[in-house]
Amino acid sequence: MLRGAGSWITIVTLAALATPGVAADYVAPRGPGGEHPDLNGIWQALNTANYDIERHLARHSMQLRDGPHGPLPAVDLLKLGAVGAVPPGLGVVTDGPLPYTPEGLAKKRENAANWLERDPEVKCYLPGVPRATYMPHPFQIQQSAAAILIMYQYANAVREVYMEDVGEAPVDSWMGQSVGRWEGDTLVVEVTGLNDQTWFDRAGNHHSDQLKVTERYTPVGPHHLRYEATIEDPVTFTRPWKMSMPLYRRMEPDARLLDFRCVEFVEELMYGEWRRQPLPRP
Amino acid sequence: MNTLSGSLAGGLLAAGLAGAAMAAEIPRTPEGRPDFSGTYNVATLTPLQRPEMFGDNLVLAPEEAARIAEEEAARLAEDLERDDPNRGAPPKGGDGSTGAAGNVGGYNAFWIERGDGAFQINGEFRTSIITDPANGRFPTMTAAAMKGLMERRRFYRENTGEAWWLEAGGVGPYDDPELRPLGERCLLGFGSTAGPPMLPVLYNNTKRIIQNPDTVVILVEMNHDARIVRMNAEHAPPDQRFWLGDSIGYWEGDTLVVDTTNFRNETAMYNATRDLHVVERFRYGEDGQLIYSFTVEDPNVWTEPWSGEYPWPRTDDRMFEYACHEGNYALGGILRGARILEQETMDAKPDAGSD
Amino acid sequence: MNQTLATILAAGAVALAPVAALAHHAFGAEFDPNRPLVLRGPVTKVEWVNPHTWIHIQVEKEDGTSEDWMVEGGTPNTLLRNGLNKRSLEPGTFIVVDGYQSKDRSNRANGRNVTLENGEKIFMGSSGTGAPRDGADPRERR
């Protein structure tokens, strides 16, 4: 055996096993229809992308104000104490920093400075794509031979991935219009028709209604998907950029989506001042 | 003059017979089960409860069905007619419109999609969705439930633009957002559109079924509600409650049975309680249509179970996003309006509104 | 009991079910029958949202100043199924709305009856898109 070849084979094998528990040549069981991998299941991201998609150290709060020795939590968030702190994250953006236009960056900073008032998550608005994927809630993929539906526990958001051309989206929507196709064992989803109301995270990262998201879902093991999303928005960014993260299968035997219809939890905030007998408000 | 209704009736019967000829062609999954996957538009003019004039008669004569379709078409055509662009405002004090139009006229008919006519099953028109009790109407309510209903009906009065509840005393219908209907709060679609039971409503009647051997999902347009039916599973434990209930499914021959329990205190099905129990059946009828049947039980409310059925016609239409809460300008307007009317009443009559 | 069968049956979904079953909210909750109005002016913006489409209109007042109003319509989804889209009512289009003002006294009204300047209903484009199903169009599917 040639030593060179042996070393080469060793290096390749080691690289393939660099992700623990995942074989490079994993072939997922086929789903309904027998042709494509089975994506059915309850999945969840396990990262802090919803706080901030870029790599970040821990922070005092989701909204800050200047203190005598550095930033401090904004007044409205003070009583949350350490519960209100932002955990650190390695980030999910693979080719950052985010390539904002100057106006885009200015708006991001304004968003962050006014997070409590502006983040649509505070009002339980639908999260849009890709944020729905990495909300701290599970989601369920329902796949049949002809159709794919993604149902999110968060705000019972839902979107169908049409597996055929359905033309231009007639109006913009919160969850956009998703059209999918298979490239080998990767489900590629193109999302257009997104409105400009959603954010990427709680750090104020935003987009325009020209956003186009191209997602790729690839099984990499019996209980893991690799999720990638390419973001194109020529109004907000100077070039496309990408994010990537594992998605983990929820392994509990009774795993299922529960109700998180947060609309009822935000009624006091949004409408409480108009009760016949309003409660004290900050 | 009756040629239109005659040809409509003839055409409808012919369509029914043509459907029957295809009865052998039930779409099936690779496992051999009927495949209910697809998109449906369940709008129909057939009411849930039978008008009393029909007594115990479930079947509607074709001439009557034709007349219903004609009159609906005429009503629509009238609403779509050209108006005088120099018209003035509608009458002060209201335009007398009833029901949901609330004395202010609602909006134009082109926003509504409530169906072209009464539905047929196997070529037969029906007088109601409810099939049991025999009179096609809700069974008798329990005394407690009737009392609750009467109390809730206190909340509904003709819209006079006044804060009438101040004089009536007690809780007013607009005191808090939690007192408003679930549809107005954008928690569930109105009128039991997702239920269960799933009933036709004024618009957005599309339903989408995506079926695989382990799970059947029924996607309902309002409020982007996905009913997740776990096949051959056990119900959730009693402390787990769900807005859409907890649905388990199993096959009885070529019928998909869906059993739903574990509702929350507030249900989409009006008047029901957390003890609501719904059994639904999906099957293909002889005419090739998906027939949706259901039985509803709630011993807190009705003295006996009641059942109904209606077809789900396939459609090439698409379902569109119904993001309700995100665009819900109305709820704020309703609450603010009530506060303003209360203030005006109290300013005019300083004694009114004292509790 | 002189209503025709058709009226009873057709109205069944609305009239016979308990009040709670009616449209997502009764208009009676939101709009004031004592404040009828008619608005005339160009569309400035259309919010194609649920549960109600909102058509924004600039209204010229008698004193020559102008005011922004918003008019509540129905669900856009019905229109989308009839082939309309976000370009179906362009800003600048002159419309006439008769309806009633919101009880909260804001510049909102229900789109009880919305027409173009020539009296035709909006969304009834000459291409035929926008016509709800009236049985007359052979292209329509049942």
mmCIF file with all atom_site columns, C-alpha atoms in Angstrom, chain A residues 32-33 40 123-126 140-149 151 155-158 160 162 166-177 195 254 256-259 261-264 266-268 270-277, chain B residues 30 37 165-166 170-172 174-178 185-188 208 210-213 215-217 219 223-226 228 230 236 240-247 264 318-321 323 325-326 328 331-332 335-336 339 342 353 355:
data_model
loop_
_atom_site.group_PDB
_atom_site.id
_atom_site.type_symbol
_atom_site.label_atom_id
_atom_site.label_alt_id
_atom_site.label_comp_id
_atom_site.label_asym_id
_atom_site.label_entity_id
_atom_site.label_seq_id
_atom_site.pdbx_PDB_ins_code
_atom_site.Cartn_x
_atom_site.Cartn_y
_atom_site.Cartn_z
_atom_site.occupancy
_atom_site.B_iso_or_equiv
_atom_site.pdbx_formal_charge
_atom_site.auth_seq_id
_atom_site.auth_comp_id
_atom_site.auth_asym_id
_atom_site.auth_atom_id
_atom_site.pdbx_PDB_model_num
ATOM 1   C CA . PRO A 1 32  ? -43.588 8.868  1.260   1.00 0.00 ? 32  PRO A CA 1
ATOM 2   C CA . GLY A 1 33  ? -43.387 8.264  -2.460  1.00 0.00 ? 33  GLY A CA 1
ATOM 3   C CA . ASN A 1 40  ? -41.071 14.091 8.481   1.00 0.00 ? 40  ASN A CA 1
ATOM 4   C CA . LYS A 1 123 ? -46.184 41.645 19.469  1.00 0.00 ? 123 LYS A CA 1
ATOM 5   C CA . CYS A 1 124 ? -46.364 37.955 18.560  1.00 0.00 ? 124 CYS A CA 1
ATOM 6   C CA . TYR A 1 125 ? -46.298 38.757 14.870  1.00 0.00 ? 125 TYR A CA 1
ATOM 7   C CA . LEU A 1 126 ? -45.482 35.954 12.466  1.00 0.00 ? 126 LEU A CA 1
ATOM 8   C CA . GLN A 1 140 ? -42.912 19.946 12.374  1.00 0.00 ? 140 GLN A CA 1
ATOM 9   C CA . ILE A 1 141 ? -42.360 18.948 8.761   1.00 0.00 ? 141 ILE A CA 1
ATOM 10  C CA . GLN A 1 142 ? -45.297 17.117 7.229   1.00 0.00 ? 142 GLN A CA 1
ATOM 11  C CA . GLN A 1 143 ? -44.259 15.449 4.006   1.00 0.00 ? 143 GLN A CA 1
ATOM 12  C CA . SER A 1 144 ? -46.389 13.373 1.662   1.00 0.00 ? 144 SER A CA 1
ATOM 13  C CA . ALA A 1 145 ? -45.464 12.145 -1.789  1.00 0.00 ? 145 ALA A CA 1
ATOM 14  C CA . ALA A 1 146 ? -46.718 15.340 -3.382  1.00 0.00 ? 146 ALA A CA 1
ATOM 15  C CA . ALA A 1 147 ? -46.656 17.994 -0.706  1.00 0.00 ? 147 ALA A CA 1
ATOM 16  C CA . ILE A 1 148 ? -44.581 19.493 2.074   1.00 0.00 ? 148 ILE A CA 1
ATOM 17  C CA . LEU A 1 149 ? -45.894 21.627 4.917   1.00 0.00 ? 149 LEU A CA 1
ATOM 18  C CA . MET A 1 151 ? -45.817 23.916 10.922  1.00 0.00 ? 151 MET A CA 1
ATOM 19  C CA . ALA A 1 155 ? -47.578 31.533 16.920  1.00 0.00 ? 155 ALA A CA 1
ATOM 20  C CA . ASN A 1 156 ? -48.925 28.494 15.034  1.00 0.00 ? 156 ASN A CA 1
ATOM 21  C CA . ALA A 1 157 ? -47.107 29.852 11.986  1.00 0.00 ? 157 ALA A CA 1
ATOM 22  C CA . VAL A 1 158 ? -47.387 27.608 8.965   1.00 0.00 ? 158 VAL A CA 1
ATOM 23  C CA . GLU A 1 160 ? -46.641 25.182 2.502   1.00 0.00 ? 160 GLU A CA 1
ATOM 24  C CA . TYR A 1 162 ? -45.277 24.207 -3.119  1.00 0.00 ? 162 TYR A CA 1
ATOM 25  C CA . VAL A 1 166 ? -47.273 28.699 -8.662  1.00 0.00 ? 166 VAL A CA 1
ATOM 26  C CA . GLY A 1 167 ? -46.266 31.948 -10.334 1.00 0.00 ? 167 GLY A CA 1
ATOM 27  C CA . GLU A 1 168 ? -45.551 35.265 -8.696  1.00 0.00 ? 168 GLU A CA 1
ATOM 28  C CA . ALA A 1 169 ? -46.939 35.829 -5.214  1.00 0.00 ? 169 ALA A CA 1
ATOM 29  C CA . PRO A 1 170 ? -50.002 38.046 -5.736  1.00 0.00 ? 170 PRO A CA 1
ATOM 30  C CA . VAL A 1 171 ? -49.423 39.963 -2.504  1.00 0.00 ? 171 VAL A CA 1
ATOM 31  C CA . ASP A 1 172 ? -46.684 40.044 0.098   1.00 0.00 ? 172 ASP A CA 1
ATOM 32  C CA . SER A 1 173 ? -47.184 37.986 3.219   1.00 0.00 ? 173 SER A CA 1
ATOM 33  C CA . TRP A 1 174 ? -45.516 37.397 6.568   1.00 0.00 ? 174 TRP A CA 1
ATOM 34  C CA . MET A 1 175 ? -44.362 33.874 5.789   1.00 0.00 ? 175 MET A CA 1
ATOM 35  C CA . GLY A 1 176 ? -43.823 34.497 2.084   1.00 0.00 ? 176 GLY A CA 1
ATOM 36  C CA . GLN A 1 177 ? -44.463 32.098 -0.760  1.00 0.00 ? 177 GLN A CA 1
ATOM 37  C CA . ASN A 1 195 ? -43.230 41.601 3.397   1.00 0.00 ? 195 ASN A CA 1
ATOM 38  C CA . ASP A 1 254 ? -44.176 11.934 22.945  1.00 0.00 ? 254 ASP A CA 1
ATOM 39  C CA . ARG A 1 256 ? -45.316 17.043 19.524  1.00 0.00 ? 256 ARG A CA 1
ATOM 40  C CA . LEU A 1 257 ? -46.129 20.676 18.908  1.00 0.00 ? 257 LEU A CA 1
ATOM 41  C CA . LEU A 1 258 ? -48.022 22.326 21.725  1.00 0.00 ? 258 LEU A CA 1
ATOM 42  C CA . ASP A 1 259 ? -49.971 25.563 21.503  1.00 0.00 ? 259 ASP A CA 1
ATOM 43  C CA . ARG A 1 261 ? -50.700 31.201 20.432  1.00 0.00 ? 261 ARG A CA 1
ATOM 44  C CA . CYS A 1 262 ? -48.965 34.167 21.921  1.00 0.00 ? 262 CYS A CA 1
ATOM 45  C CA . VAL A 1 263 ? -51.669 36.540 20.703  1.00 0.00 ? 263 VAL A CA 1
ATOM 46  C CA . GLU A 1 264 ? -53.455 36.052 24.007  1.00 0.00 ? 264 GLU A CA 1
ATOM 47  C CA . VAL A 1 266 ? -49.803 40.232 24.219  1.00 0.00 ? 266 VAL A CA 1
ATOM 48  C CA . GLU A 1 267 ? -53.372 41.515 24.454  1.00 0.00 ? 267 GLU A CA 1
ATOM 49  C CA . GLU A 1 268 ? -52.725 43.373 27.687  1.00 0.00 ? 268 GLU A CA 1
ATOM 50  C CA . MET A 1 270 ? -51.519 46.007 22.918  1.00 0.00 ? 270 MET A CA 1
ATOM 51  C CA . TYR A 1 271 ? -55.067 46.670 24.117  1.00 0.00 ? 271 TYR A CA 1
ATOM 52  C CA . GLY A 1 272 ? -54.980 46.876 27.911  1.00 0.00 ? 272 GLY A CA 1
ATOM 53  C CA . GLU A 1 273 ? -55.142 50.661 28.027  1.00 0.00 ? 273 GLU A CA 1
ATOM 54  C CA . TRP A 1 274 ? -58.605 50.486 26.460  1.00 0.00 ? 274 TRP A CA 1
ATOM 55  C CA . ARG A 1 275 ? -60.174 48.182 29.021  1.00 0.00 ? 275 ARG A CA 1
ATOM 56  C CA . ARG A 1 276 ? -63.188 49.654 30.705  1.00 0.00 ? 276 ARG A CA 1
ATOM 57  C CA . GLN A 1 277 ? -61.132 49.510 33.886  1.00 0.00 ? 277 GLN A CA 1
ATOM 58  C CA . PRO B 2 30  ? -49.325 3.182  -1.861  1.00 0.00 ? 30  PRO B CA 1
ATOM 59  C CA . SER B 2 37  ? -54.801 14.731 -0.053  1.00 0.00 ? 37  SER B CA 1
ATOM 60  C CA . TRP B 2 165 ? -74.751 48.433 28.445  1.00 0.00 ? 165 TRP B CA 1
ATOM 61  C CA . LEU B 2 166 ? -74.228 51.266 30.904  1.00 0.00 ? 166 LEU B CA 1
ATOM 62  C CA . GLY B 2 170 ? -73.197 44.653 34.959  1.00 0.00 ? 170 GLY B CA 1
ATOM 63  C CA . VAL B 2 171 ? -70.491 43.463 32.613  1.00 0.00 ? 171 VAL B CA 1
ATOM 64  C CA . GLY B 2 172 ? -70.508 45.166 29.251  1.00 0.00 ? 172 GLY B CA 1
ATOM 65  C CA . TYR B 2 174 ? -66.617 45.555 25.333  1.00 0.00 ? 174 TYR B CA 1
ATOM 66  C CA . ASP B 2 175 ? -65.170 45.795 28.829  1.00 0.00 ? 175 ASP B CA 1
ATOM 67  C CA . ASP B 2 176 ? -62.108 43.706 28.026  1.00 0.00 ? 176 ASP B CA 1
ATOM 68  C CA . PRO B 2 177 ? -60.522 42.092 24.980  1.00 0.00 ? 177 PRO B CA 1
ATOM 69  C CA . GLU B 2 178 ? -61.024 38.676 26.624  1.00 0.00 ? 178 GLU B CA 1
ATOM 70  C CA . ARG B 2 185 ? -59.211 38.501 18.828  1.00 0.00 ? 185 ARG B CA 1
ATOM 71  C CA . CYS B 2 186 ? -57.577 36.498 16.029  1.00 0.00 ? 186 CYS B CA 1
ATOM 72  C CA . LEU B 2 187 ? -57.067 33.463 18.234  1.00 0.00 ? 187 LEU B CA 1
ATOM 73  C CA . LEU B 2 188 ? -59.140 31.101 16.106  1.00 0.00 ? 188 LEU B CA 1
ATOM 74  C CA . ARG B 2 208 ? -55.979 21.470 2.483   1.00 0.00 ? 208 ARG B CA 1
ATOM 75  C CA . ILE B 2 210 ? -51.752 16.494 3.431   1.00 0.00 ? 210 ILE B CA 1
ATOM 76  C CA . GLN B 2 211 ? -51.739 12.831 4.311   1.00 0.00 ? 211 GLN B CA 1
ATOM 77  C CA . ASN B 2 212 ? -49.082 10.276 5.119   1.00 0.00 ? 212 ASN B CA 1
ATOM 78  C CA . PRO B 2 213 ? -49.410 6.990  7.036   1.00 0.00 ? 213 PRO B CA 1
ATOM 79  C CA . THR B 2 215 ? -50.051 11.904 10.294  1.00 0.00 ? 215 THR B CA 1
ATOM 80  C CA . VAL B 2 216 ? -52.904 13.591 8.508   1.00 0.00 ? 216 VAL B CA 1
ATOM 81  C CA . VAL B 2 217 ? -52.739 17.363 8.501   1.00 0.00 ? 217 VAL B CA 1
ATOM 82  C CA . LEU B 2 219 ? -54.810 22.960 7.023   1.00 0.00 ? 219 LEU B CA 1
ATOM 83  C CA . ASN B 2 223 ? -56.334 31.313 11.221  1.00 0.00 ? 223 ASN B CA 1
ATOM 84  C CA . HIS B 2 224 ? -53.587 29.463 9.328   1.00 0.00 ? 224 HIS B CA 1
ATOM 85  C CA . ASP B 2 225 ? -54.591 26.586 11.600  1.00 0.00 ? 225 ASP B CA 1
ATOM 86  C CA . ALA B 2 226 ? -53.018 23.199 11.015  1.00 0.00 ? 226 ALA B CA 1
ATOM 87  C CA . ILE B 2 228 ? -52.419 17.627 13.222  1.00 0.00 ? 228 ILE B CA 1
ATOM 88  C CA . ARG B 2 230 ? -51.788 11.611 14.895  1.00 0.00 ? 230 ARG B CA 1
ATOM 89  C CA . ALA B 2 236 ? -52.945 13.437 25.292  1.00 0.00 ? 236 ALA B CA 1
ATOM 90  C CA . GLN B 2 240 ? -52.864 18.930 28.073  1.00 0.00 ? 240 GLN B CA 1
ATOM 91  C CA . ARG B 2 241 ? -55.442 21.156 26.395  1.00 0.00 ? 241 ARG B CA 1
ATOM 92  C CA . PHE B 2 242 ? -55.396 22.448 22.844  1.00 0.00 ? 242 PHE B CA 1
ATOM 93  C CA . TRP B 2 243 ? -57.141 25.288 21.005  1.00 0.00 ? 243 TRP B CA 1
ATOM 94  C CA . LEU B 2 244 ? -58.029 22.845 18.211  1.00 0.00 ? 244 LEU B CA 1
ATOM 95  C CA . GLY B 2 245 ? -58.404 19.897 20.539  1.00 0.00 ? 245 GLY B CA 1
ATOM 96  C CA . ASP B 2 246 ? -56.194 16.823 20.381  1.00 0.00 ? 246 ASP B CA 1
ATOM 97  C CA . SER B 2 247 ? -56.971 14.704 17.317  1.00 0.00 ? 247 SER B CA 1
ATOM 98  C CA . ARG B 2 264 ? -59.613 24.371 26.157  1.00 0.00 ? 264 ARG B CA 1
ATOM 99  C CA . ARG B 2 318 ? -55.151 28.152 -3.697  1.00 0.00 ? 318 ARG B CA 1
ATOM 100 C CA . MET B 2 319 ? -55.159 28.826 -0.022  1.00 0.00 ? 319 MET B CA 1
ATOM 101 C CA . PHE B 2 320 ? -53.559 32.149 0.873   1.00 0.00 ? 320 PHE B CA 1
ATOM 102 C CA . GLU B 2 321 ? -52.005 33.360 4.097   1.00 0.00 ? 321 GLU B CA 1
ATOM 103 C CA . ALA B 2 323 ? -52.323 36.523 9.083   1.00 0.00 ? 323 ALA B CA 1
ATOM 104 C CA . HIS B 2 325 ? -53.463 39.349 14.432  1.00 0.00 ? 325 HIS B CA 1
ATOM 105 C CA . GLU B 2 326 ? -50.862 41.179 12.374  1.00 0.00 ? 326 GLU B CA 1
ATOM 106 C CA . ASN B 2 328 ? -56.074 43.450 13.337  1.00 0.00 ? 328 ASN B CA 1
ATOM 107 C CA . LEU B 2 331 ? -60.037 45.186 17.748  1.00 0.00 ? 331 LEU B CA 1
ATOM 108 C CA . GLY B 2 332 ? -58.400 48.388 18.923  1.00 0.00 ? 332 GLY B CA 1
ATOM 109 C CA . LEU B 2 335 ? -62.434 48.850 22.321  1.00 0.00 ? 335 LEU B CA 1
ATOM 110 C CA . ARG B 2 336 ? -61.579 52.524 21.876  1.00 0.00 ? 336 ARG B CA 1
ATOM 111 C CA . ARG B 2 339 ? -64.736 53.763 25.762  1.00 0.00 ? 339 ARG B CA 1
ATOM 112 C CA . GLU B 2 342 ? -69.253 55.334 27.416  1.00 0.00 ? 342 GLU B CA 1
ATOM 113 C CA . GLY B 2 353 ? -72.738 53.965 34.342  1.00 0.00 ? 353 GLY B CA 1
ATOM 114 C CA . ASP B 2 355 ? -71.885 50.219 39.140  1.00 0.00 ? 355 ASP B CA 1
#
